[in-house]
C-alpha cells in the first residue's frame, strides 16, 4: 500500500525515540500548551494588512484531474493513486511564474499544500520516501517557491495536513474508514502508532520551518478521531517554540472557532491564531482574526474544464470578505506539467487590475464601521472610511453617521470623482449616479476629521 519510509540515520532515530518518550509524558500529562501563549501581534498585523493570498493545491493526483486526497479510494484505487508519483514530472513548473501570477492578482501571500491528506511531500523530506525527490522530476518545489515569494515580496505559508490516509502510523486509511467504538484510541498499539506519527509530523514540520521560514502554518484535517485537542495544543506550543513570529490557524486543533489557548470569558479556547471559514464568506467579525478559503473553480486540485468563478464573483468575494474584517485565501490548482491554466491567470489578473485602482480600500484596512449588507460593505484605514457599492442602489444612499466627526472630502476612489454629501444630525445622504465608475464594485472614500477606527460598528443600514 505504501513505499518504505526512508531509513533514518542513527541520529534522527535517537531524536525520534527521545521525542516519542517526551510525547508520551506530555500526552499522559495532557499536553497542555502554555496557556499564556498569545498570538504574535506583529505577525497578525501583517496578516491582516495583506488581506489577500493565493492558495495552491497540487500533487501527483493532478495527473488524473481528480480531487487531491479525497479521490484516493473513492475514484482512484489506492494502488494506482499511491504510485502516481512515479509518473509525476512537472517540467514546466516555474516558481517565478506562480508567484508572478499571485502578485499580478494583487495577492500578498501564498500558501502551498506541502503535504495533503494523501501523505505525499512536495519537498525532499528526510523522513519519507514518498516525496518529490523520488519522482521523475527529482527535486522538491517548496523551497524554490518560498525563496521566490521572498524575492517578489510575498509572504509564504505552509499547508500541512494533520490526517494522512497514506502513512502506516496514522490509524485511518481513507475518508470512509470506519472509526472505532467511541471514536477513541483504546488499543495500546494504536496509541504507540499515533505517538510515532506525531513525532513524524513534528520532524517534517521542523524541516519545513527550517527550509522556508514561513509566515504561517495552515493546518487541515484535524477532524478525524485520532487527533485530539491535547495533541493540537501540544503541536501549537511545539511550533511556536520553534518559530515565534508566525501564525498557526485553528485547524491545528479540533475547534473551528478556536483561538490560541487562553482563558477568554472564563472558557478555555482552542489552539490556533485565526479561524478559517471555507467555501463561504465569513460573517462580520472584528474580534477573532479570520480568513475565508475558497476555490477559483469547483475543485481544489486541478480539473480539466472545471467551472471558473466569474470576474464579478471573484472581485465581490474579495470585497465582501474584507468588509467582514477577514482575509481571502483564493485557491488555484496548477496542472500536472507545472503550469497554472492561462484562464485562471487571466481571471486573477482582472482582480489585480481592480486592486490597482481600489487597493487603498483593501490593503491595511479593517472591516466596518458599517456591517456588510447585500448592497454595500465598508472598510476603514486611518481617517478614511471606504464604502464599497456592490450594486447600484438606484437611489440616494442614506446612512447613519456619528455626530462630532466632520467629513472633509468625499469622492469615488476610481477617478477621484467628487461626491456631494448632505449631512444631517445623525445621518448622511449620498446621491448615487446612474452610471457608477465600476460595474462590479465602486468605492466611495469619506475622508474624516479624525480616526475612523474609533467609530462603533454600525449594525443596521438601509443598504
Ligand atoms: O479536505 C480538505 C480539502 O481537500 C481542502 O484542502 C480544504 C481547503 O481548506 N480543506 C479540507 C476540507 O475542509
Short mmCIF file of C-alpha atoms and ligand atoms in Angstrom, two decimals:
data_model
loop_
_atom_site.label_atom_id
_atom_site.label_comp_id
_atom_site.label_asym_id
_atom_site.label_seq_id
_atom_site.Cartn_x
_atom_site.Cartn_y
_atom_site.Cartn_z
CA UNK A 1 0.00 0.00 0.00
CA UNK A 2 2.89 2.39 0.57
CA UNK A 3 6.57 2.75 -0.25
CA UNK A 4 9.03 2.08 2.53
CA UNK A 5 9.79 5.03 4.79
CA UNK A 6 13.33 6.31 4.23
CA UNK A 7 15.61 4.58 6.79
CA UNK A 8 16.52 7.29 9.30
CA UNK A 9 20.13 7.97 10.11
CA UNK A 10 21.11 6.88 13.66
CA UNK A 11 20.98 10.49 14.96
CA UNK A 12 17.46 11.07 13.67
CA UNK A 13 16.42 7.70 15.10
CA UNK A 14 17.68 8.72 18.57
CA UNK A 15 15.96 12.12 18.33
CA UNK A 16 12.74 10.38 17.33
CA UNK A 17 12.99 7.88 20.19
CA UNK A 18 13.61 10.71 22.64
CA UNK A 19 10.66 12.70 21.26
CA UNK A 20 8.35 9.69 21.48
CA UNK A 21 9.12 9.36 25.20
CA UNK A 22 8.59 13.08 25.76
CA UNK A 23 5.38 12.84 23.79
CA UNK A 24 4.13 10.03 25.99
CA UNK A 25 4.87 12.01 29.13
CA UNK A 26 3.13 15.05 27.65
CA UNK A 27 0.12 13.13 26.34
CA UNK A 28 -0.41 11.41 29.65
CA UNK A 29 0.14 14.81 31.32
CA UNK A 30 -2.48 16.38 29.00
CA UNK A 31 -0.03 18.01 26.55
CA UNK A 32 -1.46 21.41 27.51
CA UNK A 33 0.14 24.20 25.51
CA UNK A 34 1.37 27.08 27.60
CA UNK A 35 -1.93 28.87 28.39
CA UNK A 36 -0.12 32.18 28.18
CA UNK A 37 0.83 31.58 24.56
CA UNK A 38 -0.57 34.54 22.74
CA UNK A 39 -0.87 35.17 19.05
CA UNK A 40 2.21 37.01 17.74
CA UNK A 41 0.86 40.55 17.37
CA UNK A 42 3.27 41.65 14.64
CA UNK A 43 2.55 38.55 12.59
CA UNK A 44 -1.19 39.12 12.98
CA UNK A 45 -0.93 42.78 11.96
CA UNK A 46 0.98 41.82 8.80
CA UNK A 47 -1.54 39.05 8.06
CA UNK A 48 -4.43 41.48 8.32
CA UNK A 49 -2.62 44.12 6.24
CA UNK A 50 -2.09 41.53 3.49
CA UNK A 51 -5.81 40.74 3.24
CA UNK A 52 -5.49 38.62 0.06
CA UNK A 53 -3.50 35.45 -0.61
CA UNK A 54 -3.12 32.60 -3.08
CA UNK A 55 -3.90 29.04 -2.01
CA UNK A 56 -2.34 26.29 -4.13
CA UNK A 57 -3.48 22.66 -4.11
CA UNK A 58 -1.14 20.49 -6.16
CA UNK A 59 0.32 16.96 -6.25
CA UNK A 60 0.70 13.83 -8.41
CA UNK A 61 -3.10 13.35 -8.39
CA UNK A 62 -3.37 16.20 -10.95
CA UNK A 63 -2.23 13.58 -13.48
CA UNK A 64 -5.76 12.19 -13.16
CA UNK A 65 -7.51 15.59 -12.81
CA UNK A 66 -9.25 14.35 -9.63
CA UNK A 67 -9.53 15.90 -6.15
CA UNK A 68 -6.39 15.71 -4.02
CA UNK A 69 -6.66 13.21 -1.16
CA UNK A 70 -10.40 12.58 -1.44
CA UNK A 71 -10.20 10.73 -4.78
CA UNK A 72 -7.87 8.12 -3.19
CA UNK A 73 -10.16 5.07 -2.63
CA UNK A 74 -13.24 6.99 -3.83
CA UNK A 75 -12.49 7.29 -7.54
CA UNK A 76 -8.85 6.20 -7.90
CA UNK A 77 -7.86 2.78 -6.48
CA UNK A 78 -5.22 3.12 -3.70
CA UNK A 79 -2.62 1.13 -5.67
CA UNK A 80 -2.95 3.50 -8.65
CA UNK A 81 -3.16 6.70 -6.56
CA UNK A 82 -0.11 5.87 -4.40
CA UNK A 83 2.05 5.19 -7.50
CA UNK A 84 1.15 8.32 -9.45
CA UNK A 85 4.28 10.00 -8.06
CA UNK A 86 6.34 7.66 -10.29
CA UNK A 87 4.84 9.47 -13.33
CA UNK A 88 4.83 12.98 -11.83
CA UNK A 89 7.22 15.17 -13.86
CA UNK A 90 6.09 18.85 -13.85
CA UNK A 91 8.86 20.02 -16.17
CA UNK A 92 7.08 23.34 -16.80
CA UNK A 93 6.92 24.23 -13.10
CA UNK A 94 8.20 27.77 -12.58
CA UNK A 95 8.19 29.27 -9.08
CA UNK A 96 8.72 32.66 -10.74
CA UNK A 97 5.60 32.22 -12.89
CA UNK A 98 3.41 31.08 -9.98
CA UNK A 99 4.49 33.97 -7.74
CA UNK A 100 4.16 36.45 -10.62
CA UNK A 101 0.56 35.27 -11.15
CA UNK A 102 -0.16 35.83 -7.46
CA UNK A 103 1.50 39.25 -7.48
CA UNK A 104 -0.37 40.40 -10.60
CA UNK A 105 -3.59 39.35 -8.88
CA UNK A 106 -2.73 41.73 -6.05
CA UNK A 107 -2.11 38.85 -3.65
CA UNK A 108 0.32 39.44 -0.77
CA UNK A 109 0.92 35.88 0.43
CA UNK A 110 0.89 32.33 -0.89
CA UNK A 111 0.04 29.05 0.90
CA UNK A 112 1.08 25.73 -0.72
CA UNK A 113 -0.19 22.25 0.15
CA UNK A 114 3.22 20.86 1.10
CA UNK A 115 1.54 17.64 2.27
CA UNK A 116 -2.17 16.97 1.84
CA UNK A 117 -4.31 14.08 3.10
CA UNK A 118 -2.62 11.68 0.64
CA UNK A 119 0.68 11.97 2.55
CA UNK A 120 2.78 12.99 -0.45
CA UNK A 121 5.50 15.54 0.42
CA UNK A 122 6.20 18.25 -2.14
CA UNK A 123 9.76 18.64 -0.85
CA UNK A 124 12.74 16.27 -0.40
CA UNK A 125 11.93 15.05 3.13
CA UNK A 126 14.44 13.22 5.31
CA UNK A 127 11.53 11.38 6.90
CA UNK A 128 9.75 9.98 3.88
CA UNK A 129 10.48 8.40 0.51
CA UNK A 130 7.01 9.36 -0.67
CA UNK A 131 8.19 12.76 -1.82
CA UNK A 132 9.18 14.89 -4.80
CA UNK A 133 12.79 13.66 -4.69
CA UNK A 134 11.52 10.23 -5.79
CA UNK A 135 9.54 11.45 -8.79
CA UNK A 136 10.97 11.71 -12.33
CA UNK A 137 11.18 15.45 -11.57
CA UNK A 138 13.68 14.52 -8.86
CA UNK A 139 13.58 17.57 -6.62
CA UNK A 140 11.35 19.48 -4.24
CA UNK A 141 9.41 22.65 -5.18
CA UNK A 142 8.71 24.06 -1.70
CA UNK A 143 11.99 25.88 -1.11
CA UNK A 144 12.15 27.38 -4.62
CA UNK A 145 8.61 28.66 -4.14
CA UNK A 146 9.27 30.16 -0.71
CA UNK A 147 12.53 31.73 -1.98
CA UNK A 148 10.66 33.22 -4.96
CA UNK A 149 7.99 34.61 -2.63
CA UNK A 150 10.67 36.36 -0.59
CA UNK A 151 12.26 37.66 -3.82
CA UNK A 152 8.97 39.09 -5.09
CA UNK A 153 7.86 40.37 -1.67
CA UNK A 154 5.09 37.89 -0.81
CA UNK A 155 4.76 36.06 2.50
CA UNK A 156 4.91 32.26 2.30
CA UNK A 157 2.67 29.81 4.15
CA UNK A 158 2.86 26.04 4.61
CA UNK A 159 -0.35 24.00 4.32
CA UNK A 160 0.11 20.71 6.21
CA UNK A 161 -2.50 18.02 6.74
CA UNK A 162 -2.79 16.51 10.23
CA UNK A 163 -4.55 13.48 8.80
CA UNK A 164 -2.62 11.24 6.44
CA UNK A 165 -4.51 8.39 4.81
CA UNK A 166 -1.26 7.00 3.35
CA UNK A 167 1.08 6.91 6.37
CA UNK A 168 1.28 3.48 8.08
CA UNK A 169 1.28 5.00 11.58
CA UNK A 170 -1.83 7.14 11.07
CA UNK A 171 -4.74 4.90 12.11
CA UNK A 172 -7.22 5.99 9.40
CA UNK A 173 -6.77 4.78 5.81
CA UNK A 174 -9.29 6.86 3.96
CA UNK A 175 -12.31 9.17 4.21
CA UNK A 176 -14.68 6.21 4.52
CA UNK A 177 -12.62 4.24 7.06
CA UNK A 178 -14.86 3.23 9.96
CA UNK A 179 -13.97 4.82 13.34
CA UNK A 180 -13.60 2.55 16.40
CA UNK A 181 -16.23 2.37 19.11
CA UNK A 182 -16.46 5.75 20.91
CA UNK A 183 -14.03 7.26 18.39
CA UNK A 184 -11.31 6.75 20.92
CA UNK A 185 -7.84 5.24 20.82
CA UNK A 186 -8.12 2.35 23.28
CA UNK A 187 -5.70 -0.16 21.76
CA UNK A 188 -2.14 0.49 23.17
CA UNK A 189 -0.67 -0.43 19.79
CA UNK A 190 -2.67 2.37 18.13
CA UNK A 191 -1.52 4.82 20.81
CA UNK A 192 2.08 3.81 20.06
CA UNK A 193 1.46 4.26 16.33
CA UNK A 194 -0.06 7.68 16.83
CA UNK A 195 2.83 8.76 19.07
CA UNK A 196 5.23 7.80 16.30
CA UNK A 197 3.08 9.59 13.75
CA UNK A 198 3.03 12.82 15.80
CA UNK A 199 6.83 12.71 16.05
CA UNK A 200 6.97 12.17 12.26
CA UNK A 201 4.76 15.24 11.77
CA UNK A 202 6.88 17.33 14.17
CA UNK A 203 10.04 16.29 12.33
CA UNK A 204 8.55 17.17 8.94
CA UNK A 205 7.18 20.48 10.22
CA UNK A 206 10.60 21.39 11.64
CA UNK A 207 12.06 20.55 8.22
CA UNK A 208 9.55 22.87 6.54
CA UNK A 209 10.20 25.69 9.00
CA UNK A 210 13.97 25.35 8.53
CA UNK A 211 13.50 25.19 4.73
CA UNK A 212 11.08 28.07 4.24
CA UNK A 213 10.89 30.30 7.34
CA UNK A 214 7.09 30.51 6.81
CA UNK A 215 4.83 33.37 7.92
CA UNK A 216 2.05 30.92 8.72
CA UNK A 217 1.30 27.22 9.02
CA UNK A 218 -2.09 26.32 7.62
CA UNK A 219 -3.22 23.05 9.22
CA UNK A 220 -6.08 20.98 7.94
CA UNK A 221 -7.68 17.61 8.66
CA UNK A 222 -7.83 17.71 12.45
CA UNK A 223 -11.40 16.44 12.43
CA UNK A 224 -10.68 12.70 12.49
CA UNK A 225 -10.88 10.67 15.71
CA UNK A 226 -7.09 10.01 16.26
CA UNK A 227 -6.34 13.74 16.57
CA UNK A 228 -7.16 15.25 19.97
CA UNK A 229 -7.41 18.74 21.44
CA UNK A 230 -4.39 17.93 23.63
CA UNK A 231 -2.34 17.00 20.57
CA UNK A 232 -3.42 20.22 18.87
CA UNK A 233 -2.42 22.36 21.81
CA UNK A 234 0.88 20.49 22.18
CA UNK A 235 1.66 20.90 18.46
CA UNK A 236 0.81 24.61 18.61
CA UNK A 237 3.18 25.11 21.56
CA UNK A 238 5.91 23.00 19.90
CA UNK A 239 5.80 25.06 16.69
CA UNK A 240 5.68 28.41 18.46
CA UNK A 241 8.74 27.19 20.37
CA UNK A 242 10.49 26.65 17.04
CA UNK A 243 9.42 29.93 15.46
CA UNK A 244 7.53 32.52 17.45
CA UNK A 245 6.88 35.13 14.76
CA UNK A 246 4.39 33.13 12.72
CA UNK A 247 0.68 32.40 12.75
CA UNK A 248 -0.93 28.98 13.04
CA UNK A 249 -4.56 28.54 12.02
CA UNK A 250 -7.29 27.00 14.21
CA UNK A 251 -7.26 23.68 12.31
CA UNK A 252 -4.16 22.68 14.32
CA UNK A 253 -6.80 21.81 16.91
CA UNK A 254 -10.32 20.40 16.97
CA UNK A 255 -12.41 23.54 17.07
CA UNK A 256 -13.48 25.56 14.10
CA UNK A 257 -13.88 28.73 16.12
CA UNK A 258 -10.88 28.44 18.40
CA UNK A 259 -8.06 30.83 19.00
CA UNK A 260 -4.83 30.37 20.83
CA UNK A 261 -5.04 28.77 24.27
CA UNK A 262 -6.03 31.41 26.76
CA UNK A 263 -8.99 31.89 29.02
CA UNK A 264 -11.49 34.20 27.37
CA UNK A 265 -14.81 34.93 29.15
CA UNK A 266 -13.91 32.13 31.56
CA UNK A 267 -13.83 29.49 28.81
CA UNK A 268 -10.73 27.78 27.55
CA UNK A 269 -10.34 28.34 23.87
CA UNK A 270 -8.57 26.10 21.41
CA UNK A 271 -5.14 26.42 19.85
CA UNK A 272 -4.77 28.48 16.69
CA UNK A 273 -4.44 32.19 15.88
CA UNK A 274 -7.19 32.65 13.30
CA UNK A 275 -10.37 30.95 12.21
CA UNK A 276 -10.94 29.52 8.76
CA UNK A 277 -14.43 29.53 7.18
CA UNK A 278 -14.28 27.53 3.97
CA UNK A 279 -16.01 27.99 0.60
CA UNK A 280 -18.14 30.73 2.17
CA UNK A 281 -17.59 34.36 3.14
CA UNK A 282 -17.24 34.58 6.91
CA UNK A 283 -19.70 36.71 8.85
CA UNK A 284 -18.54 40.11 10.12
CA UNK A 285 -16.13 39.54 13.00
CA UNK A 286 -13.65 42.17 14.12
CA UNK A 287 -12.70 40.28 17.29
CA UNK A 288 -11.40 36.89 16.07
CA UNK A 289 -8.98 37.12 13.13
CA UNK A 290 -10.38 35.09 10.24
CA UNK A 291 -9.68 34.04 6.68
CA UNK A 292 -12.08 32.58 4.13
CA UNK A 293 -10.51 29.94 1.87
CA UNK A 294 -12.25 29.45 -1.45
CA UNK A 295 -11.62 27.88 -4.85
CA UNK A 296 -11.49 29.94 -8.06
CA UNK A 297 -13.07 26.88 -9.73
CA UNK A 298 -15.01 23.99 -8.17
CA UNK A 299 -12.19 21.58 -7.30
CA UNK A 300 -9.22 22.39 -5.03
CA UNK A 301 -6.77 20.45 -7.21
CA UNK A 302 -6.71 20.99 -10.99
CA UNK A 303 -9.57 19.53 -13.01
CA UNK A 304 -9.79 19.76 -16.82
CA UNK A 305 -12.52 22.27 -17.91
CA UNK A 306 -13.52 22.98 -14.33
CA UNK A 307 -16.03 25.82 -13.99
CA UNK A 308 -14.34 29.11 -13.08
CA UNK A 309 -15.99 31.79 -10.95
CA UNK A 310 -16.84 34.95 -12.92
CA UNK A 311 -14.81 38.17 -12.67
CA UNK A 312 -17.70 39.74 -10.72
CA UNK A 313 -17.93 36.83 -8.27
CA UNK A 314 -14.16 36.88 -7.68
CA UNK A 315 -13.92 40.62 -7.02
CA UNK A 316 -17.11 40.76 -4.94
CA UNK A 317 -15.96 37.75 -2.88
CA UNK A 318 -12.75 39.61 -2.02
CA UNK A 319 -14.64 42.81 -1.17
CA UNK A 320 -17.28 41.06 0.97
CA UNK A 321 -14.52 39.23 2.85
CA UNK A 322 -12.51 42.35 3.71
CA UNK A 323 -15.77 44.15 4.50
CA UNK A 324 -16.33 41.48 7.16
CA UNK A 325 -12.83 42.18 8.56
CA UNK A 326 -11.43 38.95 7.09
CA UNK A 327 -8.75 37.75 4.68
CA UNK A 328 -9.37 35.85 1.45
CA UNK A 329 -7.18 32.85 0.59
CA UNK A 330 -8.15 32.17 -3.03
CA UNK A 331 -7.23 28.78 -4.48
CA UNK A 332 -5.77 27.78 -7.84
CA UNK A 333 -4.85 24.23 -8.90
CA UNK A 334 -1.78 24.05 -11.20
CA UNK A 335 -1.73 21.44 -13.99
CA UNK A 336 0.35 18.20 -14.00
CA UNK A 337 3.04 19.86 -16.16
CA UNK A 338 3.52 22.60 -13.54
CA UNK A 339 1.74 25.48 -15.25
CA UNK A 340 -1.27 27.37 -13.88
CA UNK A 341 -4.02 27.48 -16.53
CA UNK A 342 -3.93 30.73 -18.52
CA UNK A 343 -7.67 31.29 -17.93
CA UNK A 344 -7.08 31.16 -14.17
CA UNK A 345 -4.14 33.58 -14.51
CA UNK A 346 -6.34 35.91 -16.60
CA UNK A 347 -9.13 35.83 -14.01
CA UNK A 348 -6.66 36.61 -11.22
CA UNK A 349 -5.21 39.46 -13.31
CA UNK A 350 -8.71 41.00 -13.52
CA UNK A 351 -8.77 41.04 -9.70
CA UNK A 352 -5.31 42.64 -9.73
CA UNK A 353 -6.47 45.32 -12.18
CA UNK A 354 -9.38 46.21 -9.87
CA UNK A 355 -6.98 46.34 -6.92
CA UNK A 356 -4.57 48.60 -8.81
CA UNK A 357 -7.34 51.25 -8.69
CA UNK A 358 -9.04 50.31 -5.39
CA UNK A 359 -6.30 48.64 -3.35
CA UNK A 360 -6.29 51.51 -0.83
CA UNK A 361 -9.75 50.35 0.25
CA UNK A 362 -8.49 46.78 0.86
CA UNK A 363 -4.85 46.53 1.99
CA UNK A 364 -4.18 47.53 5.61
CA UNK A 365 -7.87 48.16 6.27
CA UNK A 366 -10.18 46.77 8.93
CA UNK A 367 -13.83 45.92 8.31
CA UNK A 368 -16.61 48.39 9.14
CA UNK A 369 -17.88 50.66 10.55
CA UNK A 370 -20.95 49.61 8.58
CA UNK A 371 -21.67 45.90 8.77
CA UNK A 372 -21.97 44.24 5.34
CA UNK A 373 -25.32 44.24 3.55
CA UNK A 374 -26.35 42.97 0.13
CA UNK A 375 -25.61 46.34 -1.47
CA UNK A 376 -22.63 47.60 0.43
CA UNK A 377 -19.68 46.71 2.61
CA UNK A 378 -17.29 49.11 4.28
CA UNK A 379 -13.65 49.18 5.30
CA UNK A 380 -11.59 51.75 7.18
CA UNK A 381 -7.97 52.87 7.50
CA UNK A 382 -6.58 55.93 9.30
CA UNK A 383 -9.12 58.76 8.92
CA UNK A 384 -10.82 57.16 5.92
CA UNK A 385 -13.98 55.13 5.53
CA UNK A 386 -14.38 53.22 2.22
CA UNK A 387 -17.91 52.43 1.08
CA UNK A 388 -17.85 49.53 -1.41
CA UNK A 389 -21.02 49.56 -3.54
CA UNK A 390 -21.65 46.10 -4.97
CA UNK A 391 -24.93 47.05 -6.60
CA UNK A 392 -26.23 50.42 -7.74
CA UNK A 393 -28.88 51.32 -5.12
CA UNK A 394 -30.68 53.27 -7.89
CA UNK A 395 -31.44 55.91 -5.25
CA UNK A 396 -29.53 58.16 -2.81
CA UNK A 397 -27.56 56.36 -0.15
CA UNK A 398 -28.77 57.34 3.35
CA UNK A 399 -26.50 56.05 6.13
CA UNK A 400 -26.37 56.59 9.90
CA UNK A 401 -23.35 58.75 10.73
CA UNK A 402 -21.93 59.62 14.16
CA UNK A 403 -22.02 63.20 15.50
CA UNK A 404 -18.79 65.12 16.19
CA UNK A 405 -16.91 63.84 13.13
CA UNK A 406 -16.54 66.01 10.04
CA UNK A 407 -16.30 64.66 6.50
CA UNK A 408 -13.55 66.77 4.95
CA UNK A 409 -13.65 65.16 1.49
CA UNK A 410 -15.69 62.56 -0.35
CA UNK A 411 -15.10 61.04 -3.79
CA UNK A 412 -15.12 57.85 -5.85
CA UNK A 413 -11.74 56.15 -5.48
CA UNK A 414 -11.84 55.31 -9.19
CA UNK A 415 -11.12 58.59 -10.94
CA UNK A 416 -11.36 60.67 -7.75
CA UNK A 417 -14.79 61.90 -8.96
CA UNK A 418 -16.10 64.18 -6.16
CA UNK A 419 -19.24 63.03 -4.34
CA UNK A 420 -21.53 65.57 -2.63
CA UNK A 421 -22.72 64.57 0.82
CA UNK A 422 -25.71 66.04 2.66
CA UNK A 423 -25.13 65.97 6.39
CA UNK A 424 -27.95 65.56 8.92
CA UNK A 425 -27.87 65.25 12.73
CA UNK A 426 -27.18 61.52 12.78
CA UNK A 427 -27.07 60.54 9.13
CA UNK A 428 -25.64 61.37 5.71
CA UNK A 429 -27.21 61.26 2.26
CA UNK A 430 -25.04 60.41 -0.75
CA UNK A 431 -26.55 60.90 -4.22
CA UNK A 432 -25.56 57.97 -6.44
CA UNK A 433 -25.02 58.50 -10.19
CA UNK A 434 -26.92 56.25 -12.60
CA UNK A 435 -23.62 55.07 -14.08
CA UNK A 436 -21.09 54.07 -11.44
CA UNK A 437 -17.34 54.25 -12.21
CA UNK A 438 -17.04 50.45 -11.90
CA UNK A 439 -19.82 47.98 -12.80
CA UNK A 440 -18.57 45.37 -10.34
CA UNK A 441 -17.61 47.35 -7.21
CA UNK A 442 -17.37 51.15 -6.94
CA UNK A 443 -15.71 52.62 -3.84
CA UNK A 444 -16.59 55.94 -2.24
CA UNK A 445 -13.98 57.45 0.10
CA UNK A 446 -15.01 59.54 3.11
CA UNK A 447 -12.01 61.49 4.48
CA UNK A 448 -12.86 62.27 8.11
CA UNK A 449 -11.64 64.84 10.60
CA UNK A 450 -10.44 62.04 12.94
CA UNK A 451 -9.64 58.33 13.06
CA UNK A 452 -12.26 56.05 11.53
CA UNK A 453 -11.14 53.19 13.76
CA UNK A 454 -12.84 54.58 16.86
CA UNK A 455 -16.33 54.58 15.34
CA UNK A 456 -18.63 51.98 16.90
CA UNK A 457 -19.72 49.26 14.47
CA UNK A 458 -23.00 50.38 12.89
CA UNK A 459 -25.27 47.40 12.84
CA UNK A 460 -28.04 48.47 10.55
CA UNK A 461 -28.13 50.45 7.37
CA UNK A 462 -30.79 50.50 4.70
CA UNK A 463 -28.23 49.31 2.14
O1 LIG B 1 -10.23 18.12 2.89
C1 LIG B 1 -9.65 19.40 2.67
C2 LIG B 1 -9.82 19.82 1.25
O2 LIG B 1 -9.22 18.90 0.39
C3 LIG B 1 -9.16 21.19 1.07
O3 LIG B 1 -7.76 21.08 1.34
C4 LIG B 1 -9.82 22.19 2.02
C5 LIG B 1 -9.12 23.52 1.91
O4 LIG B 1 -9.20 24.19 3.09
N1 LIG B 1 -9.72 21.70 3.39
C6 LIG B 1 -10.26 20.40 3.65
C7 LIG B 1 -11.78 20.40 3.61
O5 LIG B 1 -12.23 21.18 4.70
#
